Short mmCIF file of C-alpha atoms and ligand atoms in Angstrom, two decimals:
data_model
loop_
_atom_site.label_atom_id
_atom_site.label_comp_id
_atom_site.label_asym_id
_atom_site.label_seq_id
_atom_site.Cartn_x
_atom_site.Cartn_y
_atom_site.Cartn_z
CA MET W 1 80.39 81.42 109.47
CA THR W 2 78.06 78.43 109.66
CA PRO W 3 77.84 76.39 106.46
CA ASP W 4 74.18 77.40 106.08
CA ALA W 5 75.19 81.04 105.86
CA LEU W 6 77.44 80.38 102.88
CA PRO W 7 76.42 82.48 99.87
CA ASP W 8 75.79 80.37 96.74
CA ASN W 9 76.37 83.28 94.41
CA PRO W 10 79.08 85.88 94.25
CA PRO W 11 78.06 89.22 95.80
CA SER W 12 77.35 92.20 93.56
CA ARG W 13 79.20 94.50 95.97
CA GLY W 14 82.20 93.51 97.95
CA TRP W 15 85.92 93.09 98.19
CA ASP W 16 88.57 91.94 95.72
CA LEU W 17 90.76 89.56 97.73
CA HIS W 18 93.41 88.68 95.10
CA CYS W 19 95.65 91.45 93.72
CA HIS W 20 99.31 91.70 92.68
CA THR W 21 101.60 94.75 92.54
CA VAL W 22 105.18 95.64 91.59
CA PHE W 23 106.30 93.78 94.74
CA SER W 24 105.75 90.62 92.66
CA ASP W 25 104.52 90.28 89.08
CA GLY W 26 101.91 93.05 88.93
CA THR W 27 102.67 96.16 86.88
CA GLU W 28 101.20 98.75 89.29
CA THR W 29 102.20 100.05 92.73
CA PRO W 30 100.20 99.33 95.91
CA GLU W 31 99.14 103.02 95.85
CA THR W 32 97.65 102.56 92.38
CA LEU W 33 95.91 99.37 93.54
CA VAL W 34 94.22 101.22 96.41
CA HIS W 35 93.17 104.14 94.19
CA ALA W 36 91.87 101.83 91.47
CA ALA W 37 89.87 99.87 94.08
CA LEU W 38 88.33 103.09 95.36
CA GLU W 39 87.48 104.19 91.82
CA ALA W 40 85.93 100.79 91.04
CA GLY W 41 83.60 101.21 94.05
CA LEU W 42 84.97 98.21 95.95
CA LEU W 43 84.18 97.99 99.67
CA GLY W 44 87.79 97.04 100.29
CA VAL W 45 90.75 95.30 98.75
CA ALA W 46 93.53 92.84 99.60
CA ILE W 47 97.16 93.02 98.49
CA THR W 48 98.38 89.45 97.80
CA ASP W 49 101.78 89.49 96.14
CA HIS W 50 103.62 86.21 95.57
CA ASP W 51 105.75 84.94 98.49
CA THR W 52 106.29 88.31 100.19
CA ALA W 53 104.79 90.89 102.53
CA SER W 54 107.05 93.66 101.15
CA GLY W 55 104.17 95.67 99.66
CA TRP W 56 102.13 95.78 102.87
CA GLN W 57 103.56 99.00 104.25
CA SER W 58 102.96 101.05 101.09
CA ALA W 59 99.50 99.53 100.68
CA ALA W 60 98.55 100.26 104.30
CA LYS W 61 99.73 103.85 104.01
CA ALA W 62 97.72 104.37 100.83
CA ALA W 63 94.65 102.68 102.38
CA VAL W 64 94.77 104.98 105.41
CA GLN W 65 95.11 108.04 103.17
CA ALA W 66 92.26 106.92 100.91
CA GLY W 67 90.05 105.69 103.78
CA LEU W 68 89.61 102.32 102.09
CA PRO W 69 89.82 99.17 104.25
CA LEU W 70 92.68 96.84 103.34
CA LEU W 71 93.37 93.18 104.04
CA ARG W 72 97.03 92.27 104.07
CA GLY W 73 97.88 88.98 102.40
CA THR W 74 100.30 86.91 100.34
CA GLU W 75 99.86 84.27 97.63
CA ILE W 76 102.17 81.43 98.62
CA THR W 77 103.68 79.00 96.11
CA ALA W 78 103.21 75.33 97.05
CA GLN W 79 102.80 71.86 95.62
CA PHE W 80 100.64 68.88 96.47
CA ASP W 81 101.71 65.62 94.83
CA ARG W 82 101.94 66.54 91.12
CA THR W 83 99.79 69.65 91.36
CA SER W 84 101.10 73.20 91.67
CA VAL W 85 99.03 74.98 94.35
CA HIS W 86 98.80 78.65 95.33
CA ILE W 87 97.59 79.41 98.84
CA LEU W 88 96.37 82.86 99.86
CA ALA W 89 97.34 83.79 103.41
CA TYR W 90 95.56 86.74 105.04
CA GLN W 91 96.12 88.76 108.20
CA TYR W 92 99.06 86.72 109.52
CA ASP W 93 101.92 88.03 111.65
CA PRO W 94 104.73 88.72 109.14
CA GLN W 95 107.33 88.41 111.94
CA SER W 96 106.43 84.78 112.54
CA PRO W 97 109.76 83.00 111.94
CA HIS W 98 108.57 80.04 109.85
CA ILE W 99 106.59 82.09 107.37
CA ALA W 100 109.46 84.59 106.99
CA THR W 101 111.94 81.74 106.36
CA MET W 102 109.56 80.10 103.90
CA PHE W 103 109.35 83.30 101.84
CA LYS W 104 113.13 83.70 101.88
CA LEU W 105 113.69 80.15 100.63
CA THR W 106 111.01 80.30 97.94
CA ARG W 107 112.20 83.68 96.67
CA GLN W 108 115.77 82.34 96.44
CA ALA W 109 114.51 79.22 94.65
CA ARG W 110 112.52 81.42 92.24
CA LEU W 111 115.66 83.41 91.37
CA THR W 112 117.75 80.29 90.70
CA ARG W 113 114.95 78.82 88.64
CA ALA W 114 114.38 82.00 86.60
CA LYS W 115 118.13 82.20 85.89
CA ARG W 116 118.10 78.60 84.64
CA MET W 117 115.16 79.33 82.34
CA VAL W 118 116.95 82.38 80.95
CA GLU W 119 120.14 80.36 80.43
CA ARG W 120 118.18 77.82 78.40
CA MET W 121 116.42 80.51 76.38
CA SER W 122 119.57 82.49 75.69
CA ALA W 123 120.77 79.75 73.33
CA ASP W 124 117.84 80.58 71.00
CA TYR W 125 116.63 84.08 71.93
CA PRO W 126 118.24 87.49 72.56
CA ILE W 127 117.70 87.46 76.33
CA THR W 128 120.12 88.05 79.22
CA TRP W 129 119.70 87.87 82.99
CA GLN W 130 120.39 91.61 83.15
CA LEU W 131 117.48 92.29 80.79
CA VAL W 132 115.22 90.31 83.18
CA LEU W 133 116.51 92.27 86.19
CA ASP W 134 115.77 95.48 84.28
CA GLN W 135 112.06 94.51 84.31
CA VAL W 136 111.99 94.15 88.12
CA LYS W 137 110.53 97.30 89.65
CA GLU W 138 111.42 97.09 93.38
CA GLY W 139 114.86 95.46 93.21
CA GLY W 140 115.48 92.82 95.88
CA LEU W 141 112.02 93.43 97.38
CA THR W 142 110.25 92.14 94.25
CA THR W 143 109.47 88.42 93.99
CA VAL W 144 110.80 87.43 90.56
CA GLY W 145 108.73 85.17 88.32
CA ARG W 146 108.10 84.14 84.75
CA PRO W 147 106.27 87.40 84.02
CA HIS W 148 109.60 89.24 84.34
CA ILE W 149 111.15 86.85 81.81
CA ALA W 150 108.13 87.48 79.58
CA ASP W 151 108.63 91.26 79.91
CA ALA W 152 112.32 90.88 78.98
CA LEU W 153 111.34 88.97 75.83
CA VAL W 154 108.89 91.76 74.98
CA ARG W 155 111.67 94.30 75.53
CA ALA W 156 113.95 92.25 73.24
CA GLY W 157 111.27 92.36 70.53
CA VAL W 158 110.54 88.62 70.58
CA TYR W 159 106.88 89.08 71.57
CA ARG W 160 104.47 92.03 71.63
CA THR W 161 102.90 91.34 75.04
CA ARG W 162 103.43 89.40 78.26
CA SER W 163 100.46 87.16 77.40
CA GLU W 164 101.99 86.36 73.99
CA ALA W 165 105.21 85.32 75.73
CA PHE W 166 103.14 83.13 78.09
CA ALA W 167 101.55 81.47 75.08
CA GLY W 168 105.10 80.89 73.73
CA VAL W 169 108.43 80.06 75.34
CA VAL W 170 107.49 81.19 78.86
CA ASN W 171 104.70 78.60 79.02
CA ALA W 172 104.92 75.76 81.55
CA ARG W 173 104.73 73.30 78.64
CA SER W 174 107.69 74.80 76.76
CA ARG W 175 111.12 73.14 76.58
CA TYR W 176 112.64 76.07 78.50
CA TYR W 177 110.40 75.65 81.54
CA VAL W 178 111.89 74.94 84.94
CA PRO W 179 109.56 74.47 87.95
CA THR W 180 110.11 76.32 91.24
CA PRO W 181 110.90 73.94 94.09
CA SER W 182 108.19 74.71 96.66
CA PRO W 183 106.99 73.62 100.09
CA THR W 184 104.03 71.25 100.22
CA ALA W 185 100.50 72.66 100.56
CA VAL W 186 100.22 70.90 103.94
CA GLU W 187 103.36 72.69 105.19
CA VAL W 188 102.06 76.02 103.90
CA VAL W 189 98.65 75.68 105.60
CA GLN W 190 100.40 74.70 108.86
CA THR W 191 102.81 77.64 108.58
CA ILE W 192 99.99 80.15 107.93
CA ARG W 193 98.10 78.79 110.90
CA GLU W 194 101.18 79.06 113.11
CA ALA W 195 101.56 82.72 112.01
CA GLY W 196 97.95 83.41 113.06
CA GLY W 197 96.74 83.83 109.47
CA VAL W 198 93.76 82.70 107.44
CA SER W 199 94.42 80.27 104.56
CA VAL W 200 92.46 80.07 101.31
CA VAL W 201 93.34 77.91 98.30
CA ALA W 202 93.69 80.26 95.30
CA HIS W 203 92.03 79.29 91.97
CA PRO W 204 91.72 75.67 93.23
CA ALA W 205 90.37 74.28 89.95
CA ASP W 206 92.16 76.31 87.26
CA ALA W 207 92.63 73.79 84.45
CA SER W 208 95.00 76.12 82.60
CA ARG W 209 97.52 75.90 85.47
CA ASN W 210 97.60 72.15 85.98
CA ARG W 211 97.09 68.93 84.08
CA VAL W 212 95.96 67.30 87.34
CA LEU W 213 93.62 69.34 89.57
CA LEU W 214 93.46 69.16 93.36
CA THR W 215 91.08 66.35 94.31
CA ASP W 216 88.36 66.39 96.98
CA ASP W 217 90.67 64.23 99.09
CA HIS W 218 93.53 66.75 98.74
CA ILE W 219 91.22 69.49 99.97
CA ARG W 220 89.98 67.35 102.85
CA ARG W 221 93.59 66.78 103.92
CA LEU W 222 94.20 70.54 103.92
CA VAL W 223 91.00 71.02 105.97
CA ASP W 224 92.47 68.58 108.52
CA GLU W 225 95.47 70.94 108.81
CA GLY W 226 93.25 73.98 109.42
CA LEU W 227 92.48 75.31 105.92
CA ASP W 228 89.98 78.19 106.17
CA GLY W 229 88.62 78.67 102.67
CA LEU W 230 88.46 78.20 98.91
CA GLU W 231 88.65 80.91 96.26
CA VAL W 232 85.47 79.82 94.49
CA TRP W 233 84.95 82.96 92.39
CA HIS W 234 87.98 83.24 90.16
CA ARG W 235 88.01 83.29 86.36
CA GLY W 236 90.06 80.07 86.24
CA ASN W 237 87.31 77.94 87.89
CA SER W 238 84.64 76.70 85.44
CA PRO W 239 80.94 76.92 86.48
CA GLU W 240 80.94 73.17 87.09
CA GLN W 241 84.07 73.41 89.25
CA ARG W 242 82.58 76.34 91.18
CA ARG W 243 79.61 74.11 92.09
CA ARG W 244 82.00 71.38 93.19
CA LEU W 245 84.04 73.85 95.29
CA LEU W 246 80.90 75.32 96.87
CA GLY W 247 79.79 71.79 97.75
CA LEU W 248 83.13 71.20 99.49
CA ALA W 249 82.89 74.56 101.25
CA HIS W 250 79.42 73.60 102.57
CA ARG W 251 80.62 70.16 103.62
CA TYR W 252 83.63 71.41 105.58
CA GLY W 253 82.35 74.81 106.75
CA LEU W 254 84.92 76.67 104.64
CA LEU W 255 84.84 80.32 103.61
CA ALA W 256 84.07 80.94 99.91
CA THR W 257 86.01 83.90 98.53
CA GLY W 258 86.30 85.72 95.20
CA GLY W 259 89.16 87.60 93.60
CA SER W 260 90.26 88.95 90.25
CA ASP W 261 93.96 87.96 90.36
CA TRP W 262 94.64 91.49 89.15
CA HIS W 263 98.15 92.08 87.73
CA GLY W 264 97.55 95.61 86.36
CA GLU W 265 98.50 95.67 82.68
CA GLY W 266 100.20 92.29 83.05
CA LYS W 267 97.02 90.25 82.58
CA PRO W 268 93.54 90.90 81.14
CA ASN W 269 91.90 90.33 84.57
CA GLN W 270 89.92 93.41 85.66
CA LEU W 271 90.05 94.65 89.25
CA GLY W 272 86.80 93.65 91.00
CA GLU W 273 85.72 91.13 88.35
CA ASN W 274 85.18 88.63 91.18
CA LEU W 275 84.21 89.69 94.67
CA THR W 276 84.04 88.47 98.26
CA ALA W 277 81.10 89.30 100.58
CA SER W 278 81.62 91.58 103.59
CA ASP W 279 80.48 88.85 105.98
CA THR W 280 83.25 86.60 104.69
CA VAL W 281 85.79 89.38 105.16
CA ARG W 282 84.47 89.82 108.71
CA SER W 283 85.22 86.14 109.41
CA ILE W 284 88.75 86.56 108.00
CA VAL W 285 89.40 89.62 110.15
CA SER W 286 88.05 87.96 113.29
CA ARG W 287 90.30 84.91 112.76
CA GLY W 288 93.45 86.80 111.80
CA ALA W 289 96.38 87.91 113.97
CA ILE W 290 96.41 91.54 112.76
CA GLY W 291 93.69 94.15 112.33
CA LEU W 292 92.10 95.79 109.31
CA VAL W 293 93.74 99.06 108.27
CA GLY W 294 92.37 102.01 106.31
CA GLY W 295 88.74 101.83 107.43
CA SER W 296 86.08 99.60 108.93
CA LEU W 297 83.86 96.96 107.41
CA GLN W 298 80.70 98.10 105.63
CA GLN W 299 77.80 95.93 104.55
P1 AMP L 1 105.72 81.77 88.13
O1 AMP L 1 105.06 81.92 89.45
O2 AMP L 1 107.05 82.41 88.07
O3 AMP L 1 105.73 80.35 87.62
O4 AMP L 1 104.85 82.58 87.08
C1 AMP L 1 103.46 82.38 87.03
C2 AMP L 1 102.78 83.72 87.16
O5 AMP L 1 102.61 84.24 85.86
C3 AMP L 1 101.40 83.64 87.78
O6 AMP L 1 101.38 84.47 88.93
C4 AMP L 1 100.47 84.21 86.79
O7 AMP L 1 99.66 85.21 87.34
C5 AMP L 1 101.36 84.83 85.75
N1 AMP L 1 100.79 84.52 84.42
C6 AMP L 1 100.36 83.34 83.99
N2 AMP L 1 99.87 83.43 82.72
C7 AMP L 1 100.00 84.69 82.36
C8 AMP L 1 99.67 85.42 81.18
N3 AMP L 1 99.11 84.82 80.13
N4 AMP L 1 99.94 86.70 81.15
C9 AMP L 1 100.51 87.29 82.20
N5 AMP L 1 100.83 86.67 83.36
C10 AMP L 1 100.58 85.39 83.44
FE1 FE L 2 101.13 86.33 89.44
FE1 FE L 3 98.03 82.24 91.56
ZN1 ZN L 4 97.64 85.53 91.83
#
């Protein structure tokens, strides 16, 4: 897409390019995601679980059955200096060795880290590692995260909801918090590129996730490595930040995407609350290593 063709406003019809399922910290299956997307009148949907492609097969099967086009993606955990960064990777080859190894390492690091958080909490709260594992819906295929710890605390009666737990001891500012050791954003963008995928920085300016946001210079350095886009339309980006991100997208010829960050019942975010235009999805598909499944692109 040429920079001039970049839409300045989110589309009223389109795709939701940021959705989680039981293969990470969402509460619903890929089948439910596809059916909910169809019901919501979306033109298509992307599955983007954290640090895994394990949900792709179920999602693709459901998309074919429903006749709804599906983008296959992953939200990859990274860091850049002191900032925690999530990078959405779309349409890459999941067999590419570096990306597969990266997921394996991050998922292992997430487990160790979650266990350490639970150990710390267990001194003060009625939580065990087993109770956390009981909240994991797809066993070893699920990427474990803080939401599973939050669900265990709900199960133990400490909090009423996942969000309440996130406002309490599960929060990144709590004394029980342990960060996940992650690859750098530069490494992640390079690895996505090597796997033939399309890279988009997720919620690049979400002030609730970071004390220090990614700077313009950080983004320029990712562009130098082959970054494809920015998730401009996400509830975590303020209107002022959206204008800044759109300015950067224009300057560097980046794609501007939108997504809800749907987690089913796990978060208030509504499926389709932020959308991506069909033309943008067309660019993603044309750049990616794998094809669209479930249907073709509509305007
Ligand atoms: P982790 O990746 O293990 O550090 O956990 C962070 C994940 O928790 C992110 O994917 C968020 O989507 C999710 N999360 C953050 N805040 C909340 C909240 N208030 N309620 C539910 N999930 C949340
Ligand atoms: Fe999540
Ligand atoms: Fe994220
Ligand atoms: Zn997400």
